[in-house]
mmCIF file of C-alpha atoms in Angstrom:
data_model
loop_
_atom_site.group_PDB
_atom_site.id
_atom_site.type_symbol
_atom_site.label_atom_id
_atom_site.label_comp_id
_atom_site.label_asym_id
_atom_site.label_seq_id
_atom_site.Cartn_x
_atom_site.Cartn_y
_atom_site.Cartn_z
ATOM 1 C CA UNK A 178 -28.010 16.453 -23.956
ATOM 2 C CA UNK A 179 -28.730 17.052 -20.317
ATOM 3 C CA UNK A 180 -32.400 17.264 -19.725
ATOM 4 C CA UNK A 181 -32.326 19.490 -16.717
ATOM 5 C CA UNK A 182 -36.495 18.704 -16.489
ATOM 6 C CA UNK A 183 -36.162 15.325 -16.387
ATOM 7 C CA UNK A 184 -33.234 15.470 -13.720
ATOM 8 C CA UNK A 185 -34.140 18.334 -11.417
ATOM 9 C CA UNK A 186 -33.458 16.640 -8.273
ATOM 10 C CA UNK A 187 -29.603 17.638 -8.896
ATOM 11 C CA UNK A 188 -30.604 21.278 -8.813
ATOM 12 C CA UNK A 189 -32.331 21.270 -5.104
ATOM 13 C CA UNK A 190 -31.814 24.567 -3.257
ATOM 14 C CA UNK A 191 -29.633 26.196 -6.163
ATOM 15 C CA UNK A 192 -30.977 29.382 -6.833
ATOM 16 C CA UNK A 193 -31.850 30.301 -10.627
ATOM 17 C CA UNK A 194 -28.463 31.515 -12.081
ATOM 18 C CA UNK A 195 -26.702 28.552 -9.735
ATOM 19 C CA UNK A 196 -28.666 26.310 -11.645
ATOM 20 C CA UNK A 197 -27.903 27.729 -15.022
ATOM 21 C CA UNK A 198 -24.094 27.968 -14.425
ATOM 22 C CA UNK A 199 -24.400 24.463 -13.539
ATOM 23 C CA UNK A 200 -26.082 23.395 -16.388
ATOM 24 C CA UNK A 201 -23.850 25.091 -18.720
ATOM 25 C CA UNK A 202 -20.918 23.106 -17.014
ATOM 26 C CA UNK A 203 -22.469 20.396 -17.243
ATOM 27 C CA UNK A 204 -23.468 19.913 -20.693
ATOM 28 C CA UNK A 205 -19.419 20.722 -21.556
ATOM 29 C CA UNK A 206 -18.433 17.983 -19.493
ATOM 30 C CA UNK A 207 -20.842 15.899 -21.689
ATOM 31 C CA UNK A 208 -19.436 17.202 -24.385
ATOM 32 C CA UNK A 209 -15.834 16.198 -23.604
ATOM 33 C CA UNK A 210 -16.999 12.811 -22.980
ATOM 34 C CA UNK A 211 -18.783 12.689 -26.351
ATOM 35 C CA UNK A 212 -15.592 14.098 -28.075
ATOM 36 C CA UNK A 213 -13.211 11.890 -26.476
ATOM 37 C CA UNK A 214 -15.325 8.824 -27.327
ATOM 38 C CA UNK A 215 -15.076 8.021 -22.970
ATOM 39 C CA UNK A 216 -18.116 5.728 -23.243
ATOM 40 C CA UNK A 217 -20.094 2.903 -25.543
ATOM 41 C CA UNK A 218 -23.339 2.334 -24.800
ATOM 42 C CA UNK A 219 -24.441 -1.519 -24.566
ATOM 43 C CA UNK A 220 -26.632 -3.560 -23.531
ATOM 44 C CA UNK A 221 -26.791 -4.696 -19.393
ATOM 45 C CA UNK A 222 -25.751 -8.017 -18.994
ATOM 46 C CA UNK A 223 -28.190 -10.081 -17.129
ATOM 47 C CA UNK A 224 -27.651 -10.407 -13.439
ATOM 48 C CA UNK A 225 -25.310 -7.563 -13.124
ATOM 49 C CA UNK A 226 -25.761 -4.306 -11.948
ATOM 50 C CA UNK A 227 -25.457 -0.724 -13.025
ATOM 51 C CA UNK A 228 -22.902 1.192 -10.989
ATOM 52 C CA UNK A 229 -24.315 4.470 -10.231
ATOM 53 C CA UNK A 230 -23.301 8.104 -10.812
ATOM 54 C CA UNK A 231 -23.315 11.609 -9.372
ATOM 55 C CA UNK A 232 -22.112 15.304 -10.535
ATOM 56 C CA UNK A 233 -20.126 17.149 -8.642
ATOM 57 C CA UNK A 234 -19.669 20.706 -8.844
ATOM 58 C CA UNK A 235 -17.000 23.224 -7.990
ATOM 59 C CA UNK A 236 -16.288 26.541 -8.416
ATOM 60 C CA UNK A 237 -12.932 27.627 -9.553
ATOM 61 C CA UNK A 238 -11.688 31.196 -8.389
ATOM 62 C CA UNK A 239 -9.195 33.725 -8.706
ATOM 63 C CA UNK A 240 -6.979 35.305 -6.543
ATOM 64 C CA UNK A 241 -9.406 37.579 -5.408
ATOM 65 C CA UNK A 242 -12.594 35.098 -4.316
ATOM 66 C CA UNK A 243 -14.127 35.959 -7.566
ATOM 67 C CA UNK A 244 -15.362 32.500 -9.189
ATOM 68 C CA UNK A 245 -13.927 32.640 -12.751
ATOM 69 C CA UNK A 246 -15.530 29.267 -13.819
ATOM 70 C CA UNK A 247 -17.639 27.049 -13.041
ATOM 71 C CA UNK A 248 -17.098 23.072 -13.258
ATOM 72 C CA UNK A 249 -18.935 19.667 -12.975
ATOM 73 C CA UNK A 250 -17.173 16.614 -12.908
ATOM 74 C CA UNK A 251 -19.468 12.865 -13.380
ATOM 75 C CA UNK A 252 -18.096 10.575 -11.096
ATOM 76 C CA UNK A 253 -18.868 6.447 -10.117
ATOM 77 C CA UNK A 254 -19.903 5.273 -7.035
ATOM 78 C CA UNK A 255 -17.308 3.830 -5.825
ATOM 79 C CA UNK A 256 -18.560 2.118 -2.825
ATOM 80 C CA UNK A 257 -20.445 -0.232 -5.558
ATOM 81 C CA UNK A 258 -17.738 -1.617 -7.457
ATOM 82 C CA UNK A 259 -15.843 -4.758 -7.047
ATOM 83 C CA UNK A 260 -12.338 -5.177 -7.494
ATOM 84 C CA UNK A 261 -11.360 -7.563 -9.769
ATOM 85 C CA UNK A 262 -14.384 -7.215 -11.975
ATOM 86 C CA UNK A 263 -15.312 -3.203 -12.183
ATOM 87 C CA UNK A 264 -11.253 -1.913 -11.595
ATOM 88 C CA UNK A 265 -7.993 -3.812 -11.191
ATOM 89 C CA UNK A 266 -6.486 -1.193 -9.335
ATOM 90 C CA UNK A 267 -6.764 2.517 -8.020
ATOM 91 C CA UNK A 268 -4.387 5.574 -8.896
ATOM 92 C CA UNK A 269 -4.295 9.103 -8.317
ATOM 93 C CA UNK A 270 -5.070 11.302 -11.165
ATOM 94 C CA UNK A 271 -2.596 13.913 -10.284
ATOM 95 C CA UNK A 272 0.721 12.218 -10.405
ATOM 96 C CA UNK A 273 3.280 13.511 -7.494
ATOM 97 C CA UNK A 274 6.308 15.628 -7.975
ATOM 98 C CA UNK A 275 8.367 12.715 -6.920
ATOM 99 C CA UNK A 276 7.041 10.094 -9.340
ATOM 100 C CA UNK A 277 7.630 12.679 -12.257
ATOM 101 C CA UNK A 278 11.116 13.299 -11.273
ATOM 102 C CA UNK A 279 11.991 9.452 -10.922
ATOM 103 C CA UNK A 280 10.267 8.703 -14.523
ATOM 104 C CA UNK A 281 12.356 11.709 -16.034
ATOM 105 C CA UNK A 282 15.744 10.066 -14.056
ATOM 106 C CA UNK A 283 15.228 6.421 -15.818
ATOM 107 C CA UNK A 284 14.141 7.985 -19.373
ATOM 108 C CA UNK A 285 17.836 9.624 -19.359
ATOM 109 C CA UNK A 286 19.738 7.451 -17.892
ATOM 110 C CA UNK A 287 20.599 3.286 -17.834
ATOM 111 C CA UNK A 288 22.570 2.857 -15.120
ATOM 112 C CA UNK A 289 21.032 1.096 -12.307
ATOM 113 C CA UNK A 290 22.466 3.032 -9.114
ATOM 114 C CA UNK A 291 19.629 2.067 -6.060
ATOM 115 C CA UNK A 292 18.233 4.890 -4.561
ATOM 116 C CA UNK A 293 19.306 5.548 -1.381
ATOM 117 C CA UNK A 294 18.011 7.987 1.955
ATOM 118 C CA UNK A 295 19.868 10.322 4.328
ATOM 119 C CA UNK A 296 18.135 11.798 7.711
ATOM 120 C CA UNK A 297 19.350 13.840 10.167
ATOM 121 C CA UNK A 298 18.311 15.726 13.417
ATOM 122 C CA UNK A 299 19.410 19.007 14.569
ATOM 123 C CA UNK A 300 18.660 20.331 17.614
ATOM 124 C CA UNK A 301 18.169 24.297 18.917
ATOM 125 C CA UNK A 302 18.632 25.804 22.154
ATOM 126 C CA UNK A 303 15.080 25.678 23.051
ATOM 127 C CA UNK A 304 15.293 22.485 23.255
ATOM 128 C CA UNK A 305 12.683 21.318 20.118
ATOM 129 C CA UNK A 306 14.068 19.332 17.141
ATOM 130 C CA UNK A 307 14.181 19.862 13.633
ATOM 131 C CA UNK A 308 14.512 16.622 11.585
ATOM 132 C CA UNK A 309 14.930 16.307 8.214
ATOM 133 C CA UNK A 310 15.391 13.839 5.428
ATOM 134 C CA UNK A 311 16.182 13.377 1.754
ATOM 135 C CA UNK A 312 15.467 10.359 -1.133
ATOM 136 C CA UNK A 313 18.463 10.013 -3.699
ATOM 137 C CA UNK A 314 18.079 8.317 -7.011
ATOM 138 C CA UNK A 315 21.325 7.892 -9.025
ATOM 139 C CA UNK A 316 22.940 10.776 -6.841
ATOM 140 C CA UNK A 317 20.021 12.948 -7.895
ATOM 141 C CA UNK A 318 17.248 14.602 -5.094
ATOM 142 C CA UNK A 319 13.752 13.087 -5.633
ATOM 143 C CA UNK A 320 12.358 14.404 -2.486
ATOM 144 C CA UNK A 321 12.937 15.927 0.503
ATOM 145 C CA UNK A 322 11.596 17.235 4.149
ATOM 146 C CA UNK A 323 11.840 18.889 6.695
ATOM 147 C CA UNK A 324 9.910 19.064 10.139
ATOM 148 C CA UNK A 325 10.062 21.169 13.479
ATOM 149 C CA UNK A 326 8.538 18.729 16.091
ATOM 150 C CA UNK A 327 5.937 20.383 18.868
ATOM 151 C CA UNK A 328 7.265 18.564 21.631
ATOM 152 C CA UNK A 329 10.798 18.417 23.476
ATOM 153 C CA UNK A 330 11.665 14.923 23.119
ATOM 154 C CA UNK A 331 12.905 13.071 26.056
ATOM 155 C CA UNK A 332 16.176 11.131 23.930
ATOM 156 C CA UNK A 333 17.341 11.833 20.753
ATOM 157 C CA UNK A 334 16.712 8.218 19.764
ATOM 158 C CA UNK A 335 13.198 8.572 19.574
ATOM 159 C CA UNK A 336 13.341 11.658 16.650
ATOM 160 C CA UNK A 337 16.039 9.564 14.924
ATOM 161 C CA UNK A 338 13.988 6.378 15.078
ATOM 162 C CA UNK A 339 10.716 8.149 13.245
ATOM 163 C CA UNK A 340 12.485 9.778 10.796
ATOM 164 C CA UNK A 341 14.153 6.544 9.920
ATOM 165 C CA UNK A 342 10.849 4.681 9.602
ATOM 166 C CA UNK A 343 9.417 7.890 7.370
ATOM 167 C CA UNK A 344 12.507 7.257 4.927
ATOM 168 C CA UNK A 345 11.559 3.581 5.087
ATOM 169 C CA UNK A 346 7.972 4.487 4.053
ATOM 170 C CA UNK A 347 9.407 6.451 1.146
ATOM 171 C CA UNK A 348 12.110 4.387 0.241
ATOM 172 C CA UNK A 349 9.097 1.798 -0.208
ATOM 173 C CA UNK A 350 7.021 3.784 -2.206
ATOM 174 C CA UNK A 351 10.249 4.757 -4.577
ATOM 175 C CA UNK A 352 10.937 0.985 -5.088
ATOM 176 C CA UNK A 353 7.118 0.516 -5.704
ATOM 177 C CA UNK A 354 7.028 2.837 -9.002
ATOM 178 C CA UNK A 355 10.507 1.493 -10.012
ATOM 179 C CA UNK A 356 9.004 -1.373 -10.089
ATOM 180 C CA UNK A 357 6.055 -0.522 -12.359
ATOM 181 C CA UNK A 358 9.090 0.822 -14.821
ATOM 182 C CA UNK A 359 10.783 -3.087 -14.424
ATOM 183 C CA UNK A 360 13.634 -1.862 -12.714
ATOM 184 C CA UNK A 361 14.410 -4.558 -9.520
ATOM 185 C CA UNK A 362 16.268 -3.474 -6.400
ATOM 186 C CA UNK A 363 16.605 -5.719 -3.750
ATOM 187 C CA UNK A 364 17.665 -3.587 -0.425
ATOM 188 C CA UNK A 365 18.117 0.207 -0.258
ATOM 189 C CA UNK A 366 20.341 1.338 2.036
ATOM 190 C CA UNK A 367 19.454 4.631 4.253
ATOM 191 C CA UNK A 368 22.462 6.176 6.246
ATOM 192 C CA UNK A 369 21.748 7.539 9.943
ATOM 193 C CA UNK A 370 23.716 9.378 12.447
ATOM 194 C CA UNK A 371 22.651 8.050 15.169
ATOM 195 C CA UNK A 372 23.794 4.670 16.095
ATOM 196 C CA UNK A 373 20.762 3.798 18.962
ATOM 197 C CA UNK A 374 18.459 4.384 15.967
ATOM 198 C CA UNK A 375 20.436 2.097 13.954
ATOM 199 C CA UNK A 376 20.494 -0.342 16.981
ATOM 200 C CA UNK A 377 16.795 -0.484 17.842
ATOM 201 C CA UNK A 378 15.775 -0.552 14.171
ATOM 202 C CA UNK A 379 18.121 -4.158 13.846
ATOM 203 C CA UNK A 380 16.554 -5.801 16.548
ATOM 204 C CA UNK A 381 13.044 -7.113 16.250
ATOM 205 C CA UNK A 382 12.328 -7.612 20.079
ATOM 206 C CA UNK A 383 10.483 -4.980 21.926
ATOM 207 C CA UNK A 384 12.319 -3.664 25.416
ATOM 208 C CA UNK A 385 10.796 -2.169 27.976
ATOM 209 C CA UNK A 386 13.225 0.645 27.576
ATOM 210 C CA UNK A 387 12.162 1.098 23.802
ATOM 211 C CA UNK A 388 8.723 1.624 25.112
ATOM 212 C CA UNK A 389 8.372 4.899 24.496
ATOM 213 C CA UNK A 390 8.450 4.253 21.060
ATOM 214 C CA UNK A 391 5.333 4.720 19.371
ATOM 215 C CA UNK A 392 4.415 0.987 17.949
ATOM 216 C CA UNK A 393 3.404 2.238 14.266
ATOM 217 C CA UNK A 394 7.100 3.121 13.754
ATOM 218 C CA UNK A 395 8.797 -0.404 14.218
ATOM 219 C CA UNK A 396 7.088 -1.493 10.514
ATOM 220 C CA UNK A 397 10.978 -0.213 10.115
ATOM 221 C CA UNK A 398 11.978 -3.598 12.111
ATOM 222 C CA UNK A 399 9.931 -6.114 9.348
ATOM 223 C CA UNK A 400 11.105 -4.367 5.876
ATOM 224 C CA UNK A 401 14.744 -4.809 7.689
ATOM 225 C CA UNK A 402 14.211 -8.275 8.612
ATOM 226 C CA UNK A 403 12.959 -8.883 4.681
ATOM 227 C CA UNK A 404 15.781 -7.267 3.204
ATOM 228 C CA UNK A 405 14.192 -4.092 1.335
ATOM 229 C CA UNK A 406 15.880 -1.782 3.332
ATOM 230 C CA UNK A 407 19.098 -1.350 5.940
ATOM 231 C CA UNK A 408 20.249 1.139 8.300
ATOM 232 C CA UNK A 409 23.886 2.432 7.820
ATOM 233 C CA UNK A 410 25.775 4.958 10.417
ATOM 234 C CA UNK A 411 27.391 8.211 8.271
ATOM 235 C CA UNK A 412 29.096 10.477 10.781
ATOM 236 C CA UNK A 413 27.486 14.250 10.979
ATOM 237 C CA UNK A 414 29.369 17.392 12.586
ATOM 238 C CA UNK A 415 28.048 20.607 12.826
#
């Protein structure tokens, strides 16, 4: 039980039915944690120390503003622990749309096809591009974008050259959570239309007419060199 006496501090400048929604939240968060058997209380080691908690509340609405529930969630402090000894590793607890379509690809099928990455750039009158690009898995769509860029750019190698690097990223992340499953691919191609783009992303050494370039996109340059990824040319008409 929650002894709302003992712990009033949590309840500072909460009016009187604040405080009584939030205590009804959370004692059934405490009771989800006693039902799911989340804890086992021991004994503190000697020499180490306790990592510290807090609640956190939210209100969850309805289309209208109207709060339809009200929720407390007990989280660490994460700024105390130590990795290696309180987690091995981090993870989101909402898994992405992507990641649930590439488990639900492998579970049905045993063919190892790598995935592969298309991008391509389209350009309107006014004289702003629209790039977009798309992550294949065994000929199936795991993701996709599509952007309308703020600026007019001053060569058409320069929208080519960040999209590229954004499929890298992807591509990287794709080969990441394949790996988790034990599936192994070595280097994933990624077809572009443009063959300046292909050009500056083969060649590690910086011009002074790539300068332009924004430096946090030529990570492109190193996965290349390493042999995760390549740059293809696929012709595009309109």
């Amino acid at each position: 039980m929650f002894d709302a006496k003992a712990d009033d501090g949590y309840f500072l400048g909460y009016s009187f039915v604040s405080k009584a929604f939030r205590l009804d939240a959370i004692q059934e968060e405490l009771n989800q944690f006693h039902g799911n058997k989340v804890w086992t209380l021991v004994q503190l080691p000697r020499g180490n120390i306790a990592i510290g908690s807090k609640w956190m509340f939210r209100n969850k609405k309805d289309e209208l503003g109207t709060v339809i529930r009200n929720k407390a969630r007990l989280v660490a402090h994460g700024f105390s622990q130590k990795e290696g000894l309180n987690f091995n590793e981090t993870f989101a607890p909402v898994a992405r749309m992507k990641a649930i379509k590439i488990f639900l690809d492998i579970s049905v099928q045993s063919k190892r096809i790598p995935p592969h990455s298309y991008e391509d750039n389209l350009y309107v009158p006014e004289g702003k591009s629209t790039s977009g690009a798309c992550q294949l898995l065994r000929g199936k769509l795991v993701c996709w974008s599509a952007k309308k860029h703020q600026l007019v750019a001053m060569f058409s190698v320069k929208v080519e050259y960040v999209v590229a690097a954004r499929c890298c990223a992807n591509i990287l992340w794709m080969k990441s959570q394949l790996t988790d499953y034990g599936i192994h691919y070595k280097t994933v191609p990624i077809f572009c239309d443009n063959i300046s783009a292909i050009a500056i992303s083969n060649n590690p050494v910086l011009h002074s007419r790539t300068k332009y370039l924004d430096i946090k996109y030529h990570f492109i340059r190193d996965y290349i060199l390493k042999g995760d990824t390549e740059l293809h040319f696929i012709p595009n008409k309109y």
